[in-house]
Amino acid sequence: DCTCPSYGSVLQRAIKTAWLALDEMDSQWTPVHHSWRLNERNYGDLQGRSKAACIEQYGLKQVQKWRRGYSERPPPWADATRLATVDRRYDAPMRKGADGDGFPSHSESLRDCEQRLLPFLQGELTAAMESAVARAHATADTSGCEYEVPTVLVVASEHVLRGLVMQLEGLSEEEVPLVDVPYAVPLVYQLDSALVPIPTPWADKPLRAGWFLGDPAKVRAAKAEMQAELSPPSGEDSCLVSWTGHEGVVEREWRC
C-alpha cells in the first residue's frame, strides 16, 4: 500500500482546497506538506487591486505583460508594506534568507515565480515521486500483481501552476502566456517511470501532456471567462492576438 503525500502552499485558500479535494477522494488521512514556494505570485504594488483598476491606470497591454508575460515585474511594494506581510508562517525562510531568494520579494515576474518553485520541484516533489514509484514497483514484485499507480496531489495558485506547467511541458516564453488555469479545476498529468509527462490527445494547445479534469463544456466556459478578462476592446493594442483558424478553431498567439 503506497501512501503518497500531498502538497500545498501556506495560504488559506490552498489549504482549504487541499482539504476539500482529499475529502472528496476519501483520502483525508493522506499527509499534506506545506511550502511557501507554492504560494501565489507576489504582484507587489498591484496586490489586492482589481484587473479593471489596473487596466484603467496602466493600460491593457502593460497589464497583459505583467499578468501573462514571462519576465516583467509589476511595480514593487514599499519596504514597510513588504515586511508587514511576514508572519510566523515565514519564520524559517526569513531565518535562512530563503536560500538567497531575498524573501519576501518586492514583486515577482512569472520567471521569478518559476525560479522560486524550482528547489521544491527538483528536490522535495521529485524525491517523493521517485520514492512512490520505487515502492509501487517493490509491491508489485513481491505480490505478483499489478500495482496501483501512485498519485501525488499539488494544490497551488494560478501563476505557480503556470510555472509548474512550463517546467513539465518545456513550454517556451511565447507559449506560457497562452496557458489558461481555470479556478478549482484539476489539471492532470500522467508520468512514465522516468517522471516524464506522457502526451495525450486530451490536452489543449499549448499543452501537450496535461488535461483538465471535468465537464469539457464547463472547462471551456471557465477558460473563456478568464480570457475575456484580458481581451482588448475593438482596436486596442494587445499582446494576446486571436483569430479563427481551420474548421472554426480559435487560434491565439502572444505578440509582445
PDB file of N, CA and C in Angstrom, residues 150-231:
ATOM      1  N   PRO A 150       0.857   5.387  -8.353  1.00  0.00           N
ATOM      2  CA  PRO A 150       0.897   6.416  -7.309  1.00  0.00           C
ATOM      3  C   PRO A 150       0.338   7.739  -7.828  1.00  0.00           C
ATOM      4  N   THR A 151      -0.386   8.443  -6.979  1.00  0.00           N
ATOM      5  CA  THR A 151      -0.952   9.742  -7.330  1.00  0.00           C
ATOM      6  C   THR A 151      -0.486  10.781  -6.319  1.00  0.00           C
ATOM      7  N   VAL A 152       0.100  11.848  -6.812  1.00  0.00           N
ATOM      8  CA  VAL A 152       0.567  12.944  -5.960  1.00  0.00           C
ATOM      9  C   VAL A 152      -0.283  14.174  -6.267  1.00  0.00           C
ATOM     10  N   LEU A 153      -0.832  14.788  -5.228  1.00  0.00           N
ATOM     11  CA  LEU A 153      -1.668  15.977  -5.368  1.00  0.00           C
ATOM     12  C   LEU A 153      -0.863  17.221  -5.013  1.00  0.00           C
ATOM     13  N   VAL A 154      -0.887  18.212  -5.917  1.00  0.00           N
ATOM     14  CA  VAL A 154      -0.260  19.513  -5.654  1.00  0.00           C
ATOM     15  C   VAL A 154      -1.350  20.574  -5.762  1.00  0.00           C
ATOM     16  N   VAL A 155      -1.571  21.314  -4.685  1.00  0.00           N
ATOM     17  CA  VAL A 155      -2.587  22.368  -4.661  1.00  0.00           C
ATOM     18  C   VAL A 155      -1.871  23.713  -4.584  1.00  0.00           C
ATOM     19  N   ALA A 156      -2.051  24.535  -5.598  1.00  0.00           N
ATOM     20  CA  ALA A 156      -1.367  25.829  -5.638  1.00  0.00           C
ATOM     21  C   ALA A 156      -2.217  26.815  -6.421  1.00  0.00           C
ATOM     22  N   SER A 157      -1.697  28.019  -6.587  1.00  0.00           N
ATOM     23  CA  SER A 157      -2.431  29.097  -7.235  1.00  0.00           C
ATOM     24  C   SER A 157      -2.034  29.230  -8.703  1.00  0.00           C
ATOM     25  N   GLU A 158      -2.753  30.096  -9.401  1.00  0.00           N
ATOM     26  CA  GLU A 158      -2.689  30.179 -10.863  1.00  0.00           C
ATOM     27  C   GLU A 158      -1.275  30.279 -11.417  1.00  0.00           C
ATOM     28  N   HIS A 159      -0.498  31.250 -10.953  1.00  0.00           N
ATOM     29  CA  HIS A 159       0.790  31.502 -11.592  1.00  0.00           C
ATOM     30  C   HIS A 159       1.853  30.497 -11.181  1.00  0.00           C
ATOM     31  N   VAL A 160       1.753  29.958  -9.972  1.00  0.00           N
ATOM     32  CA  VAL A 160       2.659  28.882  -9.587  1.00  0.00           C
ATOM     33  C   VAL A 160       2.396  27.654 -10.457  1.00  0.00           C
ATOM     34  N   LEU A 161       1.121  27.356 -10.695  1.00  0.00           N
ATOM     35  CA  LEU A 161       0.789  26.229 -11.572  1.00  0.00           C
ATOM     36  C   LEU A 161       1.257  26.488 -12.998  1.00  0.00           C
ATOM     37  N   ARG A 162       1.186  27.732 -13.440  1.00  0.00           N
ATOM     38  CA  ARG A 162       1.684  28.060 -14.777  1.00  0.00           C
ATOM     39  C   ARG A 162       3.197  27.803 -14.859  1.00  0.00           C
ATOM     40  N   GLY A 163       3.926  28.173 -13.802  1.00  0.00           N
ATOM     41  CA  GLY A 163       5.358  27.893 -13.766  1.00  0.00           C
ATOM     42  C   GLY A 163       5.647  26.407 -13.718  1.00  0.00           C
ATOM     43  N   LEU A 164       4.831  25.655 -12.967  1.00  0.00           N
ATOM     44  CA  LEU A 164       4.999  24.204 -12.890  1.00  0.00           C
ATOM     45  C   LEU A 164       4.746  23.565 -14.249  1.00  0.00           C
ATOM     46  N   VAL A 165       3.700  24.018 -14.934  1.00  0.00           N
ATOM     47  CA  VAL A 165       3.378  23.510 -16.271  1.00  0.00           C
ATOM     48  C   VAL A 165       4.507  23.826 -17.248  1.00  0.00           C
ATOM     49  N   MET A 166       5.069  25.020 -17.140  1.00  0.00           N
ATOM     50  CA  MET A 166       6.174  25.403 -18.027  1.00  0.00           C
ATOM     51  C   MET A 166       7.336  24.421 -17.894  1.00  0.00           C
ATOM     52  N   GLN A 167       7.633  24.018 -16.643  1.00  0.00           N
ATOM     53  CA  GLN A 167       8.711  23.061 -16.413  1.00  0.00           C
ATOM     54  C   GLN A 167       8.344  21.668 -16.919  1.00  0.00           C
ATOM     55  N   LEU A 168       7.143  21.207 -16.614  1.00  0.00           N
ATOM     56  CA  LEU A 168       6.737  19.857 -17.014  1.00  0.00           C
ATOM     57  C   LEU A 168       6.648  19.708 -18.525  1.00  0.00           C
ATOM     58  N   GLU A 169       6.134  20.742 -19.192  1.00  0.00           N
ATOM     59  CA  GLU A 169       5.871  20.652 -20.631  1.00  0.00           C
ATOM     60  C   GLU A 169       7.030  21.184 -21.479  1.00  0.00           C
ATOM     61  N   GLY A 170       7.972  21.883 -20.842  1.00  0.00           N
ATOM     62  CA  GLY A 170       9.050  22.501 -21.611  1.00  0.00           C
ATOM     63  C   GLY A 170       8.546  23.609 -22.515  1.00  0.00           C
ATOM     64  N   LEU A 171       7.578  24.401 -22.026  1.00  0.00           N
ATOM     65  CA  LEU A 171       6.997  25.470 -22.840  1.00  0.00           C
ATOM     66  C   LEU A 171       7.974  26.626 -23.001  1.00  0.00           C
ATOM     67  N   SER A 172       7.849  27.323 -24.117  1.00  0.00           N
ATOM     68  CA  SER A 172       8.676  28.500 -24.372  1.00  0.00           C
ATOM     69  C   SER A 172       8.065  29.726 -23.704  1.00  0.00           C
ATOM     70  N   GLU A 173       8.815  30.827 -23.693  1.00  0.00           N
ATOM     71  CA  GLU A 173       8.311  32.084 -23.126  1.00  0.00           C
ATOM     72  C   GLU A 173       7.129  32.617 -23.929  1.00  0.00           C
ATOM     73  N   GLU A 174       7.021  32.237 -25.194  1.00  0.00           N
ATOM     74  CA  GLU A 174       5.900  32.680 -26.034  1.00  0.00           C
ATOM     75  C   GLU A 174       4.675  31.788 -25.849  1.00  0.00           C
ATOM     76  N   GLU A 175       4.891  30.540 -25.413  1.00  0.00           N
ATOM     77  CA  GLU A 175       3.766  29.616 -25.230  1.00  0.00           C
ATOM     78  C   GLU A 175       3.095  29.770 -23.868  1.00  0.00           C
ATOM     79  N   VAL A 176       3.892  30.024 -22.824  1.00  0.00           N
ATOM     80  CA  VAL A 176       3.326  30.017 -21.469  1.00  0.00           C
ATOM     81  C   VAL A 176       2.254  31.085 -21.253  1.00  0.00           C
ATOM     82  N   PRO A 177       2.289  32.266 -21.929  1.00  0.00           N
ATOM     83  CA  PRO A 177       1.186  33.213 -21.733  1.00  0.00           C
ATOM     84  C   PRO A 177      -0.164  32.694 -22.223  1.00  0.00           C
ATOM     85  N   LEU A 178      -0.156  31.658 -23.059  1.00  0.00           N
ATOM     86  CA  LEU A 178      -1.392  31.117 -23.623  1.00  0.00           C
ATOM     87  C   LEU A 178      -2.020  30.041 -22.735  1.00  0.00           C
ATOM     88  N   VAL A 179      -1.358  29.720 -21.620  1.00  0.00           N
ATOM     89  CA  VAL A 179      -1.880  28.693 -20.714  1.00  0.00           C
ATOM     90  C   VAL A 179      -2.925  29.309 -19.793  1.00  0.00           C
ATOM     91  N   ASP A 180      -4.155  28.852 -19.909  1.00  0.00           N
ATOM     92  CA  ASP A 180      -5.227  29.271 -19.006  1.00  0.00           C
ATOM     93  C   ASP A 180      -5.330  28.255 -17.873  1.00  0.00           C
ATOM     94  N   VAL A 181      -5.453  28.749 -16.649  1.00  0.00           N
ATOM     95  CA  VAL A 181      -5.587  27.873 -15.483  1.00  0.00           C
ATOM     96  C   VAL A 181      -6.919  28.185 -14.810  1.00  0.00           C
ATOM     97  N   PRO A 182      -8.010  27.545 -15.245  1.00  0.00           N
ATOM     98  CA  PRO A 182      -9.324  27.826 -14.645  1.00  0.00           C
ATOM     99  C   PRO A 182      -9.346  27.447 -13.172  1.00  0.00           C
ATOM    100  N   TYR A 183     -10.042  28.254 -12.385  1.00  0.00           N
ATOM    101  CA  TYR A 183     -10.063  28.062 -10.940  1.00  0.00           C
ATOM    102  C   TYR A 183     -10.770  26.762 -10.558  1.00  0.00           C
ATOM    103  N   ALA A 184     -10.181  26.060  -9.589  1.00  0.00           N
ATOM    104  CA  ALA A 184     -10.800  24.874  -8.971  1.00  0.00           C
ATOM    105  C   ALA A 184     -11.073  23.749  -9.967  1.00  0.00           C
ATOM    106  N   VAL A 185     -10.276  23.668 -11.031  1.00  0.00           N
ATOM    107  CA  VAL A 185     -10.392  22.573 -11.999  1.00  0.00           C
ATOM    108  C   VAL A 185      -9.086  21.779 -11.966  1.00  0.00           C
ATOM    109  N   PRO A 186      -9.125  20.484 -11.633  1.00  0.00           N
ATOM    110  CA  PRO A 186      -7.892  19.700 -11.560  1.00  0.00           C
ATOM    111  C   PRO A 186      -7.197  19.609 -12.919  1.00  0.00           C
ATOM    112  N   LEU A 187      -5.885  19.788 -12.914  1.00  0.00           N
ATOM    113  CA  LEU A 187      -5.049  19.609 -14.100  1.00  0.00           C
ATOM    114  C   LEU A 187      -4.264  18.319 -13.899  1.00  0.00           C
ATOM    115  N   VAL A 188      -4.446  17.364 -14.800  1.00  0.00           N
ATOM    116  CA  VAL A 188      -3.922  16.014 -14.611  1.00  0.00           C
ATOM    117  C   VAL A 188      -2.735  15.761 -15.539  1.00  0.00           C
ATOM    118  N   TYR A 189      -1.681  15.181 -14.967  1.00  0.00           N
ATOM    119  CA  TYR A 189      -0.540  14.707 -15.751  1.00  0.00           C
ATOM    120  C   TYR A 189      -0.298  13.243 -15.419  1.00  0.00           C
ATOM    121  N   GLN A 190      -0.062  12.446 -16.447  1.00  0.00           N
ATOM    122  CA  GLN A 190       0.415  11.083 -16.252  1.00  0.00           C
ATOM    123  C   GLN A 190       1.888  11.063 -16.632  1.00  0.00           C
ATOM    124  N   LEU A 191       2.718  10.511 -15.740  1.00  0.00           N
ATOM    125  CA  LEU A 191       4.158  10.464 -15.962  1.00  0.00           C
ATOM    126  C   LEU A 191       4.599   9.016 -16.153  1.00  0.00           C
ATOM    127  N   ASP A 192       5.643   8.818 -16.954  1.00  0.00           N
ATOM    128  CA  ASP A 192       6.191   7.470 -17.081  1.00  0.00           C
ATOM    129  C   ASP A 192       7.113   7.191 -15.891  1.00  0.00           C
ATOM    130  N   SER A 193       7.760   6.026 -15.885  1.00  0.00           N
ATOM    131  CA  SER A 193       8.576   5.638 -14.729  1.00  0.00           C
ATOM    132  C   SER A 193       9.795   6.530 -14.549  1.00  0.00           C
ATOM    133  N   ALA A 194      10.152   7.284 -15.604  1.00  0.00           N
ATOM    134  CA  ALA A 194      11.251   8.245 -15.505  1.00  0.00           C
ATOM    135  C   ALA A 194      10.745   9.639 -15.149  1.00  0.00           C
ATOM    136  N   LEU A 195       9.456   9.744 -14.811  1.00  0.00           N
ATOM    137  CA  LEU A 195       8.797  11.002 -14.428  1.00  0.00           C
ATOM    138  C   LEU A 195       8.722  11.997 -15.579  1.00  0.00           C
ATOM    139  N   VAL A 196       8.633  11.476 -16.793  1.00  0.00           N
ATOM    140  CA  VAL A 196       8.450  12.313 -17.982  1.00  0.00           C
ATOM    141  C   VAL A 196       6.962  12.329 -18.332  1.00  0.00           C
ATOM    142  N   PRO A 197       6.349  13.518 -18.516  1.00  0.00           N
ATOM    143  CA  PRO A 197       4.922  13.579 -18.859  1.00  0.00           C
ATOM    144  C   PRO A 197       4.612  12.848 -20.161  1.00  0.00           C
ATOM    145  N   ILE A 198       3.496  12.123 -20.172  1.00  0.00           N
ATOM    146  CA  ILE A 198       3.084  11.350 -21.340  1.00  0.00           C
ATOM    147  C   ILE A 198       2.103  12.186 -22.168  1.00  0.00           C
ATOM    148  N   PRO A 199       2.404  12.443 -23.445  1.00  0.00           N
ATOM    149  CA  PRO A 199       1.485  13.231 -24.288  1.00  0.00           C
ATOM    150  C   PRO A 199       0.114  12.574 -24.384  1.00  0.00           C
ATOM    151  N   THR A 200      -0.914  13.408 -24.526  1.00  0.00           N
ATOM    152  CA  THR A 200      -2.283  12.905 -24.614  1.00  0.00           C
ATOM    153  C   THR A 200      -3.085  13.736 -25.610  1.00  0.00           C
ATOM    154  N   PRO A 201      -4.006  13.113 -26.344  1.00  0.00           N
ATOM    155  CA  PRO A 201      -4.867  13.880 -27.261  1.00  0.00           C
ATOM    156  C   PRO A 201      -5.872  14.756 -26.523  1.00  0.00           C
ATOM    157  N   TRP A 202      -6.010  14.584 -25.210  1.00  0.00           N
ATOM    158  CA  TRP A 202      -6.960  15.389 -24.437  1.00  0.00           C
ATOM    159  C   TRP A 202      -6.406  16.768 -24.097  1.00  0.00           C
ATOM    160  N   ALA A 203      -5.128  16.984 -24.320  1.00  0.00           N
ATOM    161  CA  ALA A 203      -4.516  18.272 -23.972  1.00  0.00           C
ATOM    162  C   ALA A 203      -4.900  19.337 -24.997  1.00  0.00           C
ATOM    163  N   ASP A 204      -5.135  20.553 -24.515  1.00  0.00           N
ATOM    164  CA  ASP A 204      -5.413  21.695 -25.384  1.00  0.00           C
ATOM    165  C   ASP A 204      -4.141  22.518 -25.549  1.00  0.00           C
ATOM    166  N   LYS A 205      -3.890  22.992 -26.776  1.00  0.00           N
ATOM    167  CA  LYS A 205      -2.713  23.814 -27.026  1.00  0.00           C
ATOM    168  C   LYS A 205      -2.682  25.006 -26.072  1.00  0.00           C
ATOM    169  N   PRO A 206      -1.462  25.375 -25.595  1.00  0.00           N
ATOM    170  CA  PRO A 206      -0.150  24.845 -25.948  1.00  0.00           C
ATOM    171  C   PRO A 206       0.268  23.608 -25.153  1.00  0.00           C
ATOM    172  N   LEU A 207      -0.609  23.098 -24.277  1.00  0.00           N
ATOM    173  CA  LEU A 207      -0.265  21.895 -23.525  1.00  0.00           C
ATOM    174  C   LEU A 207      -0.218  20.689 -24.457  1.00  0.00           C
ATOM    175  N   ARG A 208       0.651  19.755 -24.102  1.00  0.00           N
ATOM    176  CA  ARG A 208       0.768  18.527 -24.878  1.00  0.00           C
ATOM    177  C   ARG A 208       0.503  17.278 -24.025  1.00  0.00           C
ATOM    178  N   ALA A 209       0.654  17.432 -22.699  1.00  0.00           N
ATOM    179  CA  ALA A 209       0.521  16.266 -21.823  1.00  0.00           C
ATOM    180  C   ALA A 209      -0.510  16.454 -20.709  1.00  0.00           C
ATOM    181  N   GLY A 210      -0.796  17.669 -20.322  1.00  0.00           N
ATOM    182  CA  GLY A 210      -1.736  17.908 -19.227  1.00  0.00           C
ATOM    183  C   GLY A 210      -3.140  18.172 -19.738  1.00  0.00           C
ATOM    184  N   TRP A 211      -4.144  17.684 -19.004  1.00  0.00           N
ATOM    185  CA  TRP A 211      -5.528  17.964 -19.397  1.00  0.00           C
ATOM    186  C   TRP A 211      -6.349  18.280 -18.149  1.00  0.00           C
ATOM    187  N   PHE A 212      -7.401  19.074 -18.358  1.00  0.00           N
ATOM    188  CA  PHE A 212      -8.253  19.499 -17.253  1.00  0.00           C
ATOM    189  C   PHE A 212      -9.372  18.487 -17.049  1.00  0.00           C
ATOM    190  N   LEU A 213      -9.529  18.061 -15.804  1.00  0.00           N
ATOM    191  CA  LEU A 213     -10.492  17.028 -15.457  1.00  0.00           C
ATOM    192  C   LEU A 213     -11.832  17.670 -15.116  1.00  0.00           C
ATOM    193  N   GLY A 214     -12.864  17.300 -15.858  1.00  0.00           N
ATOM    194  CA  GLY A 214     -14.184  17.855 -15.594  1.00  0.00           C
ATOM    195  C   GLY A 214     -15.023  17.888 -16.853  1.00  0.00           C
ATOM    196  N   ASP A 215     -16.220  18.413 -16.733  1.00  0.00           N
ATOM    197  CA  ASP A 215     -17.121  18.569 -17.869  1.00  0.00           C
ATOM    198  C   ASP A 215     -16.454  19.480 -18.900  1.00  0.00           C
ATOM    199  N   PRO A 216     -16.173  18.995 -20.121  1.00  0.00           N
ATOM    200  CA  PRO A 216     -15.464  19.811 -21.112  1.00  0.00           C
ATOM    201  C   PRO A 216     -16.131  21.147 -21.389  1.00  0.00           C
ATOM    202  N   ALA A 217     -17.462  21.171 -21.417  1.00  0.00           N
ATOM    203  CA  ALA A 217     -18.169  22.428 -21.686  1.00  0.00           C
ATOM    204  C   ALA A 217     -17.930  23.432 -20.566  1.00  0.00           C
ATOM    205  N   LYS A 218     -17.936  22.962 -19.324  1.00  0.00           N
ATOM    206  CA  LYS A 218     -17.700  23.858 -18.191  1.00  0.00           C
ATOM    207  C   LYS A 218     -16.251  24.343 -18.164  1.00  0.00           C
ATOM    208  N   VAL A 219     -15.320  23.463 -18.523  1.00  0.00           N
ATOM    209  CA  VAL A 219     -13.909  23.866 -18.575  1.00  0.00           C
ATOM    210  C   VAL A 219     -13.706  24.934 -19.641  1.00  0.00           C
ATOM    211  N   ARG A 220     -14.318  24.732 -20.820  1.00  0.00           N
ATOM    212  CA  ARG A 220     -14.205  25.733 -21.897  1.00  0.00           C
ATOM    213  C   ARG A 220     -14.807  27.066 -21.461  1.00  0.00           C
ATOM    214  N   ALA A 221     -15.936  27.014 -20.766  1.00  0.00           N
ATOM    215  CA  ALA A 221     -16.580  28.245 -20.302  1.00  0.00           C
ATOM    216  C   ALA A 221     -15.704  28.974 -19.291  1.00  0.00           C
ATOM    217  N   ALA A 222     -15.057  28.223 -18.392  1.00  0.00           N
ATOM    218  CA  ALA A 222     -14.175  28.834 -17.397  1.00  0.00           C
ATOM    219  C   ALA A 222     -12.967  29.478 -18.064  1.00  0.00           C
ATOM    220  N   LYS A 223     -12.416  28.806 -19.076  1.00  0.00           N
ATOM    221  CA  LYS A 223     -11.287  29.386 -19.810  1.00  0.00           C
ATOM    222  C   LYS A 223     -11.710  30.647 -20.551  1.00  0.00           C
ATOM    223  N   ALA A 224     -12.879  30.596 -21.179  1.00  0.00           N
ATOM    224  CA  ALA A 224     -13.372  31.758 -21.930  1.00  0.00           C
ATOM    225  C   ALA A 224     -13.566  32.958 -21.012  1.00  0.00           C
ATOM    226  N   GLU A 225     -14.031  32.697 -19.792  1.00  0.00           N
ATOM    227  CA  GLU A 225     -14.224  33.787 -18.824  1.00  0.00           C
ATOM    228  C   GLU A 225     -12.887  34.419 -18.456  1.00  0.00           C
ATOM    229  N   MET A 226     -11.863  33.586 -18.266  1.00  0.00           N
ATOM    230  CA  MET A 226     -10.537  34.116 -17.944  1.00  0.00           C
ATOM    231  C   MET A 226      -9.974  34.923 -19.105  1.00  0.00           C
ATOM    232  N   GLN A 227     -10.144  34.398 -20.319  1.00  0.00           N
ATOM    233  CA  GLN A 227      -9.621  35.094 -21.499  1.00  0.00           C
ATOM    234  C   GLN A 227     -10.311  36.433 -21.704  1.00  0.00           C
ATOM    235  N   ALA A 228     -11.612  36.496 -21.397  1.00  0.00           N
ATOM    236  CA  ALA A 228     -12.372  37.733 -21.593  1.00  0.00           C
ATOM    237  C   ALA A 228     -11.879  38.846 -20.682  1.00  0.00           C
ATOM    238  N   GLU A 229     -11.339  38.483 -19.506  1.00  0.00           N
ATOM    239  CA  GLU A 229     -10.857  39.494 -18.569  1.00  0.00           C
ATOM    240  C   GLU A 229      -9.701  40.301 -19.141  1.00  0.00           C
ATOM    241  N   LEU A 230      -8.937  39.683 -20.041  1.00  0.00           N
ATOM    242  CA  LEU A 230      -7.782  40.369 -20.614  1.00  0.00           C
ATOM    243  C   LEU A 230      -7.918  40.564 -22.118  1.00  0.00           C
ATOM    244  N   SER A 231      -9.133  40.463 -22.632  1.00  0.00           N
ATOM    245  CA  SER A 231      -9.360  40.666 -24.063  1.00  0.00           C
ATOM    246  C   SER A 231      -9.506  42.156 -24.353  1.00  0.00           C
TER     247      SER A 231
END
